[in-house]
Amino acid sequence: AQSVAQPEDQVNVAEGNPLTVKCTYSVSGNPYLFWYVQYPNRGLQFLLKYITGDNLVKGSYGFEAEFNKSQTSFHLKKPSALVSDSALYFCAVRLNQAGTALIFGKGTTLSVSS
Amino acid sequence: DVKVTQSSRYLVKRTGEKVFLECVQDMDHENMFWYRQDPGLGLRLIYFSYDVKMKEKGDIPEGYSVSREKKERFSLILESASTNQTSMYLCASSLLLRESPLHFGNGTRLTVT
């Protein structure tokens, strides 16, 4: 079955330090991978996606993600965390057909302390 | 910017009531989706639609139905609300392209008492 796993329920990091939010996937064929962020009482906002090509993709708010095919991972990263980055982060994979839904991980809460 | 609007931010309904959650998007997207979000469970797909009058079951369709009579509007219907349907409901839309990201509304927090 195709799935996405976020192994950490919560990640804590100090402001100014680099952050990583982990995601692994299980999907047949070439994966289309996405990261979303959710602030309290809001819907999800799209951050970035991997389709093909360069394994390092850049997205909104200074975030980037690294695709690693051999490790089936798509970790979200940022070189220097901000307190305002504190939110709930979701990794998602799209199945192999156009028009289908995203399958989401269970989410990781990022807490950045000042 | 794409706008996905969910008609209610908060709803409180009684067990057994029929509940309608409405969602409208303004970007002519072919795809529309309904997810529910529960703590520790992430987002789970209820139904989606890739065209008017078309619908596909997601992972948890039991107790729900949907209606898509117009391209811009996708309604989620709880035929007989139950307390285990208390949740945050998120509507989303996207183009009919595999690389197209989903655009989400702000959600409807439904409480069934």
PDB file of C-alpha atoms in Angstrom:
ATOM      1  CA  ALA A   1       0.000   0.000   0.000  1.00  0.00           C
ATOM      2  CA  GLN A   2       1.154   3.503  -0.736  1.00  0.00           C
ATOM      3  CA  SER A   3       1.839   5.521   2.373  1.00  0.00           C
ATOM      4  CA  VAL A   4       3.697   8.351   4.015  1.00  0.00           C
ATOM      5  CA  ALA A   5       5.313   8.267   7.443  1.00  0.00           C
ATOM      6  CA  GLN A   6       6.425  11.093   9.661  1.00  0.00           C
ATOM      7  CA  PRO A   7       8.356   9.337  12.417  1.00  0.00           C
ATOM      8  CA  GLU A   8       8.397  12.262  14.858  1.00  0.00           C
ATOM      9  CA  ASP A   9       5.264  13.644  16.463  1.00  0.00           C
ATOM     10  CA  GLN A  10       7.164  16.695  17.668  1.00  0.00           C
ATOM     11  CA  VAL A  11      10.421  18.437  16.854  1.00  0.00           C
ATOM     12  CA  ASN A  12      11.901  21.060  19.154  1.00  0.00           C
ATOM     13  CA  VAL A  13      14.586  23.463  18.016  1.00  0.00           C
ATOM     14  CA  ALA A  14      16.042  26.744  19.219  1.00  0.00           C
ATOM     15  CA  GLU A  15      15.648  29.856  17.135  1.00  0.00           C
ATOM     16  CA  GLY A  16      18.556  30.302  14.756  1.00  0.00           C
ATOM     17  CA  ASN A  17      19.396  26.603  14.653  1.00  0.00           C
ATOM     18  CA  PRO A  18      18.821  24.442  11.590  1.00  0.00           C
ATOM     19  CA  LEU A  19      15.685  22.329  11.566  1.00  0.00           C
ATOM     20  CA  THR A  20      14.750  19.037   9.938  1.00  0.00           C
ATOM     21  CA  VAL A  21      11.312  17.464   9.798  1.00  0.00           C
ATOM     22  CA  LYS A  22      11.470  13.889   8.558  1.00  0.00           C
ATOM     23  CA  CYS A  23       9.298  12.115   6.020  1.00  0.00           C
ATOM     24  CA  THR A  24       9.558   8.695   4.405  1.00  0.00           C
ATOM     25  CA  TYR A  25       7.301   7.296   1.739  1.00  0.00           C
ATOM     26  CA  SER A  26       6.244   4.044   0.203  1.00  0.00           C
ATOM     27  CA  VAL A  27       4.892   4.333  -3.324  1.00  0.00           C
ATOM     28  CA  SER A  28       5.217   2.393  -6.525  1.00  0.00           C
ATOM     29  CA  GLY A  29       6.699   4.223  -9.467  1.00  0.00           C
ATOM     30  CA  ASN A  30       7.986   7.777  -9.334  1.00  0.00           C
ATOM     31  CA  PRO A  31       6.699   9.683  -6.325  1.00  0.00           C
ATOM     32  CA  TYR A  32       5.220  13.144  -6.398  1.00  0.00           C
ATOM     33  CA  LEU A  33       5.882  14.548  -2.928  1.00  0.00           C
ATOM     34  CA  PHE A  34       4.582  17.625  -1.150  1.00  0.00           C
ATOM     35  CA  TRP A  35       5.043  19.515   2.107  1.00  0.00           C
ATOM     36  CA  TYR A  36       2.340  21.584   3.769  1.00  0.00           C
ATOM     37  CA  VAL A  37       2.224  23.753   6.878  1.00  0.00           C
ATOM     38  CA  GLN A  38      -0.772  24.394   9.106  1.00  0.00           C
ATOM     39  CA  TYR A  39      -1.006  27.264  11.570  1.00  0.00           C
ATOM     40  CA  PRO A  40      -3.546  27.086  14.414  1.00  0.00           C
ATOM     41  CA  ASN A  41      -7.179  27.185  13.301  1.00  0.00           C
ATOM     42  CA  ARG A  42      -6.237  27.459   9.653  1.00  0.00           C
ATOM     43  CA  GLY A  43      -6.234  25.238   6.597  1.00  0.00           C
ATOM     44  CA  LEU A  44      -3.069  23.785   5.115  1.00  0.00           C
ATOM     45  CA  GLN A  45      -0.687  25.941   3.105  1.00  0.00           C
ATOM     46  CA  PHE A  46       1.469  24.508   0.336  1.00  0.00           C
ATOM     47  CA  LEU A  47       5.228  24.851   0.948  1.00  0.00           C
ATOM     48  CA  LEU A  48       6.990  22.925  -1.813  1.00  0.00           C
ATOM     49  CA  LYS A  49       6.904  19.851  -4.011  1.00  0.00           C
ATOM     50  CA  TYR A  50       9.198  17.346  -5.662  1.00  0.00           C
ATOM     51  CA  ILE A  51       8.265  16.163  -9.131  1.00  0.00           C
ATOM     52  CA  THR A  52      11.508  15.257 -10.851  1.00  0.00           C
ATOM     53  CA  GLY A  53      15.000  16.601 -11.407  1.00  0.00           C
ATOM     54  CA  ASP A  54      17.139  18.249  -8.743  1.00  0.00           C
ATOM     55  CA  ASN A  55      16.929  16.392  -5.440  1.00  0.00           C
ATOM     56  CA  LEU A  56      16.969  19.641  -3.452  1.00  0.00           C
ATOM     57  CA  VAL A  57      13.824  21.670  -3.911  1.00  0.00           C
ATOM     58  CA  LYS A  58      13.233  25.139  -2.533  1.00  0.00           C
ATOM     59  CA  GLY A  59       9.920  26.447  -1.339  1.00  0.00           C
ATOM     60  CA  SER A  60       8.173  29.189   0.551  1.00  0.00           C
ATOM     61  CA  TYR A  61       9.435  30.936   3.721  1.00  0.00           C
ATOM     62  CA  GLY A  62      13.023  29.721   3.264  1.00  0.00           C
ATOM     63  CA  PHE A  63      12.162  26.033   3.483  1.00  0.00           C
ATOM     64  CA  GLU A  64      13.738  23.389   1.318  1.00  0.00           C
ATOM     65  CA  ALA A  65      13.446  19.630   1.084  1.00  0.00           C
ATOM     66  CA  GLU A  66      15.804  16.907   0.018  1.00  0.00           C
ATOM     67  CA  PHE A  67      14.571  13.945  -1.988  1.00  0.00           C
ATOM     68  CA  ASN A  68      16.526  10.743  -1.467  1.00  0.00           C
ATOM     69  CA  LYS A  69      15.372   7.903  -3.653  1.00  0.00           C
ATOM     70  CA  SER A  70      17.544   5.198  -2.091  1.00  0.00           C
ATOM     71  CA  GLN A  71      16.277   6.026   1.396  1.00  0.00           C
ATOM     72  CA  THR A  72      12.744   6.808   0.175  1.00  0.00           C
ATOM     73  CA  SER A  73      12.836  10.025   2.153  1.00  0.00           C
ATOM     74  CA  PHE A  74      11.799  13.623   1.620  1.00  0.00           C
ATOM     75  CA  HIS A  75      12.950  15.586   4.652  1.00  0.00           C
ATOM     76  CA  LEU A  76      11.996  19.218   5.150  1.00  0.00           C
ATOM     77  CA  LYS A  77      14.804  21.558   6.159  1.00  0.00           C
ATOM     78  CA  LYS A  78      15.545  25.142   6.996  1.00  0.00           C
ATOM     79  CA  PRO A  79      19.016  26.525   7.756  1.00  0.00           C
ATOM     80  CA  SER A  80      17.903  28.905  10.513  1.00  0.00           C
ATOM     81  CA  ALA A  81      14.619  28.420  12.377  1.00  0.00           C
ATOM     82  CA  LEU A  82      12.313  31.257  13.393  1.00  0.00           C
ATOM     83  CA  VAL A  83       9.814  31.273  16.251  1.00  0.00           C
ATOM     84  CA  SER A  84       7.158  31.998  13.642  1.00  0.00           C
ATOM     85  CA  ASP A  85       7.950  28.636  11.988  1.00  0.00           C
ATOM     86  CA  SER A  86       6.231  26.914  14.917  1.00  0.00           C
ATOM     87  CA  ALA A  87       3.332  25.020  13.348  1.00  0.00           C
ATOM     88  CA  LEU A  88       2.108  21.601  12.246  1.00  0.00           C
ATOM     89  CA  TYR A  89       3.835  20.180   9.173  1.00  0.00           C
ATOM     90  CA  PHE A  90       2.482  17.530   6.839  1.00  0.00           C
ATOM     91  CA  CYS A  91       4.231  15.477   4.212  1.00  0.00           C
ATOM     92  CA  ALA A  92       2.092  14.062   1.407  1.00  0.00           C
ATOM     93  CA  VAL A  93       2.401  11.861  -1.664  1.00  0.00           C
ATOM     94  CA  ARG A  94       0.246  11.814  -4.736  1.00  0.00           C
ATOM     95  CA  LEU A  95      -0.641   8.510  -6.298  1.00  0.00           C
ATOM     96  CA  ASN A  96       0.456   7.647  -9.784  1.00  0.00           C
ATOM     97  CA  GLN A  97      -2.516   9.053 -11.626  1.00  0.00           C
ATOM     98  CA  ALA A  98      -3.482  12.607 -12.359  1.00  0.00           C
ATOM     99  CA  GLY A  99      -6.576  13.780 -10.590  1.00  0.00           C
ATOM    100  CA  THR A 100      -6.138  11.647  -7.542  1.00  0.00           C
ATOM    101  CA  ALA A 101      -5.921  12.745  -3.957  1.00  0.00           C
ATOM    102  CA  LEU A 102      -2.893  13.273  -1.759  1.00  0.00           C
ATOM    103  CA  ILE A 103      -2.088  10.788   0.973  1.00  0.00           C
ATOM    104  CA  PHE A 104      -0.894  12.621   4.054  1.00  0.00           C
ATOM    105  CA  GLY A 105       1.370  11.688   6.924  1.00  0.00           C
ATOM    106  CA  LYS A 106       0.098  12.173  10.458  1.00  0.00           C
ATOM    107  CA  GLY A 107       1.916  15.450  10.888  1.00  0.00           C
ATOM    108  CA  THR A 108       4.830  16.748  12.932  1.00  0.00           C
ATOM    109  CA  THR A 109       4.522  19.635  15.357  1.00  0.00           C
ATOM    110  CA  LEU A 110       7.494  21.955  15.117  1.00  0.00           C
ATOM    111  CA  SER A 111       8.197  24.090  18.156  1.00  0.00           C
ATOM    112  CA  VAL A 112      10.852  26.789  17.875  1.00  0.00           C
ATOM    113  CA  SER A 113      11.928  28.382  21.137  1.00  0.00           C
ATOM    114  CA  SER A 114      13.414  31.843  21.489  1.00  0.00           C
TER     115      SER A 114
ATOM    116  CA  ASP B   1      -4.561  33.496  -5.564  1.00  0.00           C
ATOM    117  CA  VAL B   2      -6.787  30.481  -5.353  1.00  0.00           C
ATOM    118  CA  LYS B   3      -9.547  30.865  -2.858  1.00  0.00           C
ATOM    119  CA  VAL B   4     -11.333  27.914  -1.325  1.00  0.00           C
ATOM    120  CA  THR B   5     -14.198  28.992   0.884  1.00  0.00           C
ATOM    121  CA  GLN B   6     -15.947  26.789   3.402  1.00  0.00           C
ATOM    122  CA  SER B   7     -19.326  28.158   4.353  1.00  0.00           C
ATOM    123  CA  SER B   8     -19.047  27.671   8.108  1.00  0.00           C
ATOM    124  CA  ARG B   9     -16.122  27.992  10.457  1.00  0.00           C
ATOM    125  CA  TYR B  10     -17.838  26.317  13.382  1.00  0.00           C
ATOM    126  CA  LEU B  11     -20.930  24.139  13.504  1.00  0.00           C
ATOM    127  CA  VAL B  12     -22.725  22.458  16.369  1.00  0.00           C
ATOM    128  CA  LYS B  13     -25.286  19.804  15.476  1.00  0.00           C
ATOM    129  CA  ARG B  14     -27.265  17.169  17.314  1.00  0.00           C
ATOM    130  CA  THR B  15     -26.981  13.433  16.856  1.00  0.00           C
ATOM    131  CA  GLY B  16     -29.193  12.249  14.036  1.00  0.00           C
ATOM    132  CA  GLU B  17     -29.351  15.564  12.200  1.00  0.00           C
ATOM    133  CA  LYS B  18     -28.572  15.794   8.509  1.00  0.00           C
ATOM    134  CA  VAL B  19     -25.593  18.110   8.069  1.00  0.00           C
ATOM    135  CA  PHE B  20     -24.399  19.928   4.968  1.00  0.00           C
ATOM    136  CA  LEU B  21     -20.871  21.286   4.652  1.00  0.00           C
ATOM    137  CA  GLU B  22     -20.380  23.538   1.668  1.00  0.00           C
ATOM    138  CA  CYS B  23     -17.204  24.371  -0.213  1.00  0.00           C
ATOM    139  CA  VAL B  24     -16.668  26.744  -3.128  1.00  0.00           C
ATOM    140  CA  GLN B  25     -13.499  27.382  -5.138  1.00  0.00           C
ATOM    141  CA  ASP B  26     -12.924  30.242  -7.545  1.00  0.00           C
ATOM    142  CA  MET B  27     -10.118  28.938  -9.787  1.00  0.00           C
ATOM    143  CA  ASP B  28     -11.943  26.603 -12.143  1.00  0.00           C
ATOM    144  CA  HIS B  29     -10.219  23.561 -10.653  1.00  0.00           C
ATOM    145  CA  GLU B  30     -11.359  20.169 -11.839  1.00  0.00           C
ATOM    146  CA  ASN B  31     -10.506  18.324  -8.627  1.00  0.00           C
ATOM    147  CA  MET B  32     -12.169  18.857  -5.270  1.00  0.00           C
ATOM    148  CA  PHE B  33     -11.612  16.945  -2.051  1.00  0.00           C
ATOM    149  CA  TRP B  34     -12.991  16.485   1.443  1.00  0.00           C
ATOM    150  CA  TYR B  35     -10.689  15.437   4.264  1.00  0.00           C
ATOM    151  CA  ARG B  36     -11.229  15.157   7.968  1.00  0.00           C
ATOM    152  CA  GLN B  37      -8.484  15.983  10.411  1.00  0.00           C
ATOM    153  CA  ASP B  38      -8.210  14.430  13.852  1.00  0.00           C
ATOM    154  CA  PRO B  39      -5.345  14.743  16.347  1.00  0.00           C
ATOM    155  CA  GLY B  40      -2.820  11.969  15.922  1.00  0.00           C
ATOM    156  CA  LEU B  41      -4.487  10.687  12.762  1.00  0.00           C
ATOM    157  CA  GLY B  42      -3.518  13.402  10.322  1.00  0.00           C
ATOM    158  CA  LEU B  43      -5.742  14.013   7.328  1.00  0.00           C
ATOM    159  CA  ARG B  44      -7.946  11.246   6.041  1.00  0.00           C
ATOM    160  CA  LEU B  45      -9.689  11.393   2.695  1.00  0.00           C
ATOM    161  CA  ILE B  46     -13.470  11.079   2.737  1.00  0.00           C
ATOM    162  CA  TYR B  47     -14.429  11.692  -0.898  1.00  0.00           C
ATOM    163  CA  PHE B  48     -13.070  13.437  -3.928  1.00  0.00           C
ATOM    164  CA  SER B  49     -14.404  14.510  -7.306  1.00  0.00           C
ATOM    165  CA  TYR B  50     -12.576  15.082 -10.590  1.00  0.00           C
ATOM    166  CA  ASP B  51     -15.547  16.422 -12.533  1.00  0.00           C
ATOM    167  CA  VAL B  52     -19.116  17.595 -12.162  1.00  0.00           C
ATOM    168  CA  LYS B  53     -21.378  14.790 -10.959  1.00  0.00           C
ATOM    169  CA  MET B  54     -18.365  12.481 -10.548  1.00  0.00           C
ATOM    170  CA  LYS B  55     -17.259  11.228  -7.162  1.00  0.00           C
ATOM    171  CA  GLU B  56     -14.792   8.738  -5.782  1.00  0.00           C
ATOM    172  CA  LYS B  57     -14.689   7.220  -2.317  1.00  0.00           C
ATOM    173  CA  GLY B  58     -11.682   7.901  -0.178  1.00  0.00           C
ATOM    174  CA  ASP B  59     -10.461   5.997   2.835  1.00  0.00           C
ATOM    175  CA  ILE B  60     -13.346   6.734   5.210  1.00  0.00           C
ATOM    176  CA  PRO B  61     -16.571   7.325   3.219  1.00  0.00           C
ATOM    177  CA  GLU B  62     -18.921   5.548   5.622  1.00  0.00           C
ATOM    178  CA  GLY B  63     -21.579   7.847   6.998  1.00  0.00           C
ATOM    179  CA  TYR B  64     -20.900  10.531   4.393  1.00  0.00           C
ATOM    180  CA  SER B  65     -22.059  11.415   0.915  1.00  0.00           C
ATOM    181  CA  VAL B  66     -21.125  14.213  -1.488  1.00  0.00           C
ATOM    182  CA  SER B  67     -22.661  16.290  -4.212  1.00  0.00           C
ATOM    183  CA  ARG B  68     -21.046  18.145  -7.085  1.00  0.00           C
ATOM    184  CA  GLU B  69     -23.659  19.749  -9.301  1.00  0.00           C
ATOM    185  CA  LYS B  70     -21.452  22.647 -10.364  1.00  0.00           C
ATOM    186  CA  LYS B  71     -17.733  22.716 -10.994  1.00  0.00           C
ATOM    187  CA  GLU B  72     -17.013  25.287  -8.307  1.00  0.00           C
ATOM    188  CA  ARG B  73     -19.025  23.711  -5.502  1.00  0.00           C
ATOM    189  CA  PHE B  74     -18.509  20.476  -3.599  1.00  0.00           C
ATOM    190  CA  SER B  75     -20.792  19.592  -0.704  1.00  0.00           C
ATOM    191  CA  LEU B  76     -20.218  17.052   2.032  1.00  0.00           C
ATOM    192  CA  ILE B  77     -23.327  15.539   3.579  1.00  0.00           C
ATOM    193  CA  LEU B  78     -23.581  13.722   6.886  1.00  0.00           C
ATOM    194  CA  GLU B  79     -26.773  11.743   6.461  1.00  0.00           C
ATOM    195  CA  SER B  80     -27.330  11.192  10.182  1.00  0.00           C
ATOM    196  CA  ALA B  81     -24.697  12.885  12.304  1.00  0.00           C
ATOM    197  CA  SER B  82     -23.046  10.896  15.055  1.00  0.00           C
ATOM    198  CA  THR B  83     -20.708  11.937  17.843  1.00  0.00           C
ATOM    199  CA  ASN B  84     -17.783  10.146  16.196  1.00  0.00           C
ATOM    200  CA  GLN B  85     -18.096  12.561  13.302  1.00  0.00           C
ATOM    201  CA  THR B  86     -17.014  15.425  15.522  1.00  0.00           C
ATOM    202  CA  SER B  87     -13.926  16.659  13.725  1.00  0.00           C
ATOM    203  CA  MET B  88     -12.277  19.334  11.621  1.00  0.00           C
ATOM    204  CA  TYR B  89     -13.360  19.062   7.989  1.00  0.00           C
ATOM    205  CA  LEU B  90     -11.099  20.430   5.278  1.00  0.00           C
ATOM    206  CA  CYS B  91     -12.049  21.073   1.689  1.00  0.00           C
ATOM    207  CA  ALA B  92      -9.421  21.385  -1.048  1.00  0.00           C
ATOM    208  CA  SER B  93      -9.202  21.833  -4.804  1.00  0.00           C
ATOM    209  CA  SER B  94      -6.564  21.361  -7.482  1.00  0.00           C
ATOM    210  CA  LEU B  95      -6.036  21.232 -11.207  1.00  0.00           C
ATOM    211  CA  LEU B  96      -6.304  17.874 -12.925  1.00  0.00           C
ATOM    212  CA  LEU B  97      -2.528  17.491 -13.026  1.00  0.00           C
ATOM    213  CA  ARG B  98      -0.475  15.154 -10.929  1.00  0.00           C
ATOM    214  CA  GLU B  99       1.962  17.915 -10.000  1.00  0.00           C
ATOM    215  CA  SER B 100      -0.731  20.374  -9.035  1.00  0.00           C
ATOM    216  CA  PRO B 101      -0.766  21.100  -5.289  1.00  0.00           C
ATOM    217  CA  LEU B 102      -3.994  21.099  -3.327  1.00  0.00           C
ATOM    218  CA  HIS B 103      -5.362  24.422  -2.133  1.00  0.00           C
ATOM    219  CA  PHE B 104      -7.221  24.228   1.159  1.00  0.00           C
ATOM    220  CA  GLY B 105     -10.015  26.138   2.790  1.00  0.00           C
ATOM    221  CA  ASN B 106      -9.753  27.182   6.435  1.00  0.00           C
ATOM    222  CA  GLY B 107     -11.796  24.257   7.645  1.00  0.00           C
ATOM    223  CA  THR B 108     -15.095  23.670   9.405  1.00  0.00           C
ATOM    224  CA  ARG B 109     -14.952  22.491  12.984  1.00  0.00           C
ATOM    225  CA  LEU B 110     -18.020  20.329  13.500  1.00  0.00           C
ATOM    226  CA  THR B 111     -19.216  19.279  16.927  1.00  0.00           C
ATOM    227  CA  VAL B 112     -21.966  16.683  17.171  1.00  0.00           C
ATOM    228  CA  THR B 113     -23.630  16.473  20.579  1.00  0.00           C
TER     229      THR B 113
END
